[in-house]
Coordinates of C-alpha atoms and ligand atoms in Angstrom, one line a residue:
M1449 CA 95.7 128.7 122.2
I1450 CA 99.1 129.6 121.3
A1451 CA 99.6 128.7 117.6
P1452 CA 103.0 127.3 117.0
I1453 CA 106.0 129.9 115.8
I1454 CA 107.2 128.2 112.5
R1455 CA 110.7 129.8 111.7
T1456 CA 111.8 127.6 108.7
L1457 CA 110.7 126.3 105.2
P1458 CA 110.7 122.4 106.0
E1459 CA 109.6 122.4 108.9
L1460 CA 106.1 125.0 107.8
R1461 CA 106.1 122.2 104.3
A1462 CA 105.4 119.4 107.4
T1463 CA 103.0 120.9 108.4
T1464 CA 101.1 122.1 105.3
K1465 CA 101.5 119.3 103.3
P1466 CA 98.7 117.3 104.8
W1467 CA 96.7 119.7 104.5
Q1468 CA 97.1 120.3 100.4
L1469 CA 96.3 116.4 100.6
A1470 CA 93.4 117.1 101.6
D1471 CA 92.1 119.6 99.6
K1472 CA 91.9 122.0 102.5
R1473 CA 91.9 125.8 101.8
I1474 CA 94.6 127.4 102.9
G1475 CA 94.0 131.0 103.9
V1476 CA 97.7 133.4 104.1
V1477 CA 97.7 136.4 105.9
P1478 CA 100.8 138.2 105.8
T1479 CA 102.0 140.7 108.0
M1480 CA 105.4 142.8 109.0
G1481 CA 104.0 142.5 113.0
A1482 CA 103.0 144.7 115.6
L1483 CA 99.9 144.1 115.0
H1484 CA 96.2 146.0 115.7
D1485 CA 92.7 145.5 115.1
G1486 CA 93.2 145.5 111.2
H1487 CA 95.6 143.0 110.4
L1488 CA 93.3 140.4 113.0
S1489 CA 90.9 141.9 111.4
L1490 CA 92.1 140.1 108.6
V1491 CA 93.1 137.1 110.5
A1492 CA 89.3 137.1 111.6
E1493 CA 88.2 137.3 107.6
A1494 CA 90.4 134.0 106.5
K1495 CA 89.4 131.8 110.3
K1496 CA 85.5 132.3 107.5
H1497 CA 87.2 131.4 104.2
C1498 CA 89.5 128.8 105.1
D1499 CA 90.3 125.5 107.1
H1500 CA 94.1 126.3 108.1
V1501 CA 95.2 129.8 108.2
I1502 CA 99.0 131.0 108.5
V1503 CA 99.8 134.3 110.3
T1504 CA 103.6 135.1 108.4
I1505 CA 105.3 137.7 110.6
F1506 CA 108.8 139.0 108.3
V1507 CA 110.0 142.7 108.3
N1508 CA 110.7 142.0 104.8
P1509 CA 114.3 144.7 104.3
K1510 CA 113.7 144.5 100.5
Q1511 CA 110.5 146.7 101.1
F1512 CA 112.2 149.6 103.3
N1513 CA 114.3 153.1 101.2
S1514 CA 115.4 153.8 104.5
E1515 CA 117.9 151.7 106.6
E1516 CA 117.0 154.6 109.3
D1517 CA 112.7 153.0 108.8
L1518 CA 113.8 149.6 108.2
K1519 CA 115.5 150.1 112.3
N1520 CA 112.6 151.4 114.0
Y1521 CA 109.9 149.7 112.2
P1522 CA 107.7 148.5 115.8
R1523 CA 109.1 144.0 116.5
T1524 CA 106.7 142.9 119.1
E1525 CA 106.9 138.5 118.4
E1526 CA 105.6 137.7 121.8
D1527 CA 102.9 140.7 121.9
D1528 CA 101.9 139.5 118.4
A1529 CA 101.4 135.5 119.3
R1530 CA 99.2 136.8 122.6
K1531 CA 96.2 138.5 120.0
L1532 CA 96.3 136.1 118.1
E1533 CA 95.9 133.7 120.8
R1534 CA 91.6 134.3 120.6
F1535 CA 91.9 133.6 116.5
D1536 CA 93.2 129.9 116.9
V1537 CA 94.8 130.3 113.4
D1538 CA 96.9 126.7 112.8
A1539 CA 100.9 128.9 112.2
I1540 CA 102.7 132.0 112.4
Y1541 CA 105.4 131.6 109.8
V1542 CA 108.2 134.2 111.4
P1543 CA 111.5 132.7 108.5
D1544 CA 115.1 134.3 109.9
G1545 CA 116.1 136.1 106.6
P1546 CA 117.7 133.0 105.2
Q1547 CA 114.4 130.9 104.7
I1548 CA 112.9 134.0 102.6
Y1549 CA 116.4 135.4 100.7
P1550 CA 119.1 132.4 100.6
D1551 CA 122.3 133.1 99.3
G1552 CA 122.5 134.3 96.3
F1553 CA 118.7 135.5 95.6
S1554 CA 118.5 137.1 93.0
T1555 CA 115.0 136.9 91.8
T1556 CA 113.0 139.7 91.3
V1557 CA 108.8 139.7 90.8
S1558 CA 108.1 143.0 89.7
V1559 CA 104.6 144.6 88.4
A1560 CA 104.2 147.3 85.8
G1561 CA 102.0 149.7 85.2
L1562 CA 100.3 149.9 88.9
T1563 CA 103.1 150.3 90.6
D1564 CA 104.0 153.9 87.9
V1565 CA 102.4 156.0 90.5
M1566 CA 101.9 156.9 93.9
D1567 CA 104.2 154.4 96.0
G1568 CA 105.4 153.3 93.0
V1569 CA 107.2 157.1 92.9
H1570 CA 107.8 158.0 96.4
R1571 CA 109.4 154.5 97.7
P1572 CA 111.4 153.4 94.0
G1573 CA 111.3 149.3 94.8
H1574 CA 108.8 149.3 97.5
F1575 CA 106.5 147.0 95.3
D1576 CA 109.4 144.9 93.8
G1577 CA 110.2 144.3 97.5
V1578 CA 106.5 143.6 98.1
A1579 CA 106.1 141.2 94.5
T1580 CA 108.8 139.8 95.6
V1581 CA 108.4 138.9 99.1
V1582 CA 104.4 137.6 98.5
T1583 CA 105.6 135.5 95.9
K1584 CA 107.3 133.7 98.1
L1585 CA 105.2 134.0 101.2
F1586 CA 101.7 132.2 98.3
T1587 CA 104.1 129.8 97.4
Q1588 CA 106.1 128.4 100.4
T1589 CA 102.8 128.6 102.3
S1590 CA 100.9 126.8 99.7
A1591 CA 98.4 129.5 99.7
T1592 CA 94.5 129.3 98.3
D1593 CA 93.8 132.2 99.5
A1594 CA 95.4 135.1 101.1
F1595 CA 94.1 138.6 102.2
F1596 CA 94.8 142.0 102.6
G1597 CA 93.9 145.3 103.8
E1598 CA 92.6 148.5 101.3
K1599 CA 94.4 150.2 103.8
D1600 CA 97.6 149.9 101.4
F1601 CA 94.9 149.8 98.5
Q1602 CA 97.5 150.5 95.6
Q1603 CA 99.3 146.8 97.3
L1604 CA 96.7 145.3 97.4
Q1605 CA 96.7 146.0 93.6
V1606 CA 100.1 144.8 92.9
V1607 CA 99.6 141.7 94.9
T1608 CA 96.2 140.1 93.1
R1609 CA 97.5 140.9 89.5
L1610 CA 100.6 139.5 90.8
A1611 CA 98.7 136.2 91.1
R1612 CA 96.7 136.2 88.4
D1613 CA 99.3 137.2 86.0
L1614 CA 101.7 133.8 87.4
D1615 CA 99.2 131.1 88.1
L1616 CA 100.5 131.2 91.8
G1617 CA 97.1 129.9 92.3
T1618 CA 96.0 131.8 95.3
T1619 CA 92.9 134.0 95.4
V1620 CA 93.6 137.2 96.6
H1621 CA 90.6 138.7 99.1
G1622 CA 90.6 142.8 100.2
C1623 CA 89.3 143.2 103.4
P1624 CA 87.9 146.9 104.6
T1625 CA 90.1 149.6 106.5
I1626 CA 90.2 149.7 110.0
R1627 CA 90.3 152.6 112.4
E1628 CA 90.5 154.3 116.1
I1629 CA 87.5 156.0 116.9
D1630 CA 88.8 159.5 115.9
G1631 CA 89.3 158.0 112.4
L1632 CA 92.7 157.2 111.6
A1633 CA 93.3 154.4 110.3
M1634 CA 94.9 152.2 112.1
S1635 CA 99.1 151.0 111.4
S1636 CA 101.9 149.7 112.8
R1637 CA 104.0 152.9 112.0
N1638 CA 101.1 154.9 114.2
L1639 CA 103.0 153.4 117.0
L1640 CA 106.4 155.8 115.8
L1641 CA 104.1 159.0 116.9
S1642 CA 104.7 161.7 119.5
D1643 CA 101.8 161.8 121.7
R1644 CA 101.5 165.6 119.8
A1645 CA 101.2 164.6 116.2
R1646 CA 99.0 161.0 117.1
V1647 CA 96.5 164.0 118.5
K1648 CA 97.3 165.4 115.0
A1649 CA 97.0 162.8 112.9
P1650 CA 93.3 162.3 112.3
A1651 CA 93.3 165.2 110.7
L1652 CA 94.4 163.1 107.1
F1653 CA 91.1 161.0 107.4
E1654 CA 88.9 163.9 108.0
E1655 CA 90.0 166.2 105.1
M1656 CA 90.2 163.5 102.5
E1657 CA 85.9 163.0 104.3
I1658 CA 85.7 166.4 103.1
I1659 CA 86.9 166.1 99.7
A1660 CA 84.8 162.9 99.5
A1661 CA 81.7 165.0 100.1
G1662 CA 82.5 167.9 97.9
L1663 CA 82.2 165.4 95.3
T1664 CA 79.6 164.5 95.9
A1665 CA 78.1 167.8 95.5
G1666 CA 79.3 167.9 92.2
D1667 CA 82.4 170.7 93.6
P1668 CA 85.3 170.0 91.4
F1669 CA 88.6 168.7 92.3
S1670 CA 91.3 171.0 92.1
D1671 CA 89.4 173.4 94.2
L1672 CA 88.9 170.6 97.1
H1673 CA 92.6 169.1 96.7
A1674 CA 94.3 173.3 97.0
V1675 CA 91.9 173.7 100.8
A1676 CA 92.7 170.3 101.9
V1677 CA 96.3 170.5 101.1
K1678 CA 96.4 173.8 103.4
R1679 CA 94.7 172.6 105.8
L1680 CA 96.3 169.9 106.3
K1681 CA 100.3 172.3 106.6
A1682 CA 98.5 174.4 108.9
A1683 CA 97.7 171.0 111.0
G1684 CA 101.7 170.4 110.7
F1685 CA 101.7 167.7 108.6
T1686 CA 105.0 169.1 106.1
D1687 CA 105.5 167.0 102.9
I1688 CA 102.0 165.8 101.2
E1689 CA 103.3 163.8 98.7
Y1690 CA 100.4 162.9 97.4
L1691 CA 96.4 163.4 97.1
D1692 CA 95.1 161.8 94.7
L1693 CA 91.1 161.5 92.4
R1694 CA 92.2 157.9 91.2
S1695 CA 90.0 155.4 89.1
A1696 CA 90.0 152.5 91.7
D1697 CA 90.0 150.0 88.7
D1698 CA 93.5 150.4 86.9
L1699 CA 94.8 153.9 89.8
T1700 CA 94.8 156.7 86.7
T1701 CA 94.2 160.1 87.6
L1702 CA 90.9 160.9 87.7
D1703 CA 88.9 165.1 87.3
A1704 CA 86.6 163.5 88.6
P1705 CA 84.3 161.0 89.9
T1706 CA 82.8 159.6 86.2
R1707 CA 84.0 155.9 87.8
P1708 CA 84.3 153.3 90.5
A1709 CA 87.6 156.0 92.3
R1710 CA 88.8 156.6 95.8
L1711 CA 91.5 159.3 96.8
F1712 CA 95.1 157.9 97.8
A1713 CA 97.0 160.3 100.1
A1714 CA 100.8 159.6 101.6
A1715 CA 101.6 163.3 104.0
W1716 CA 104.9 163.2 106.6
L1717 CA 104.0 164.5 109.7
V1718 CA 106.4 164.8 112.4
G1719 CA 109.0 162.6 111.0
V1720 CA 105.9 159.7 110.6
R1721 CA 104.5 158.8 107.1
L1722 CA 101.2 158.2 106.8
I1723 CA 98.8 156.9 103.9
D1724 CA 95.3 156.5 103.4
N1725 CA 92.2 155.6 101.0
I1726 CA 88.6 155.9 100.8
A1727 CA 86.0 155.2 97.7
V1728 CA 84.0 158.4 96.3
Ligands
LIG19 P1 101.5 145.3 107.9 O1 101.4 145.0 108.8 O2 101.8 147.0 107.6 O3 103.0 144.8 105.9 O4 100.6 145.2 106.9 C1 99.2 143.7 106.4 C2 98.7 143.2 106.6 O5 97.4 144.6 107.1 C3 98.2 144.4 105.1 O6 97.7 144.3 104.2 C4 97.8 145.6 105.5 O7 97.1 146.4 103.9 C5 96.7 145.6 106.2 N1 96.6 146.5 106.6 C6 97.5 147.2 107.7 N2 96.5 148.0 108.3 C7 95.2 148.3 108.8 C8 94.4 148.6 108.8 N3 94.3 149.7 108.9 N4 93.2 147.8 108.2 C9 92.6 146.8 107.9 N5 94.4 146.4 107.2 C10 95.8 146.7 107.3

């Protein structure tokens, strides 16, 4: 069944009110659309845990650092609704701008610490934009549960933190990264890759796996890092913003996986910024 598309906050509240009164679990999957199997895995997980599921589609201007990136971001609403059909979700919330940022909007939600590294440094303001919109989406939908991908692991940490810190009453669930057959992490931005760049893109994940195997064998991270950077550059990656080994808990850097650790990468390939992370 095609789920109803809800565009305004009053409509959304009218939909969720009876669910709240009946003490139902309301699961929310926040997305920016251009849905792929990664997003759909979150929807499937939400359906397992919750009585009602809302998918939100909002290309949030506050989390983009460049006008160009915002303008080029893929928008495929009709296809998205069709892809959601088989999941029988209760509603697709596609707020127009003023539902989220009405005139005079002047509040920012900012999470300290976790946002001081990686994308927090390379995309100034990005996590404030994410934290602000996620807070609004949780409260607008009255979410008891929300589903986020480990693909954006730092974002998952930030959102988990803010839900706890602000007593939003929303439990945040992290879900594993879904990949293409060649290992490339699914991402809406992959649509922006040229055919030639698409062939090269899996190198990022491949190099991360090689580093992970080296770490398991006891090789020093600095050596593995140097080799991977060289090979990524040879493969056509231009700017490798970070390729870090960090604690999975607090994102502090590590020299070796002495506690639960992840490898994190962000790199540019022919004008497209790719990010990925794996457990080590
Ligand atoms: P986005 O539309 O890119 O803002 O992503 C919406 C949600 O989908 C976020 O929680 C992402 O982490 C998640 N997501 C994006 N790509 C993947 C993927 N390949 N596997 C699992 N989750 C993903």
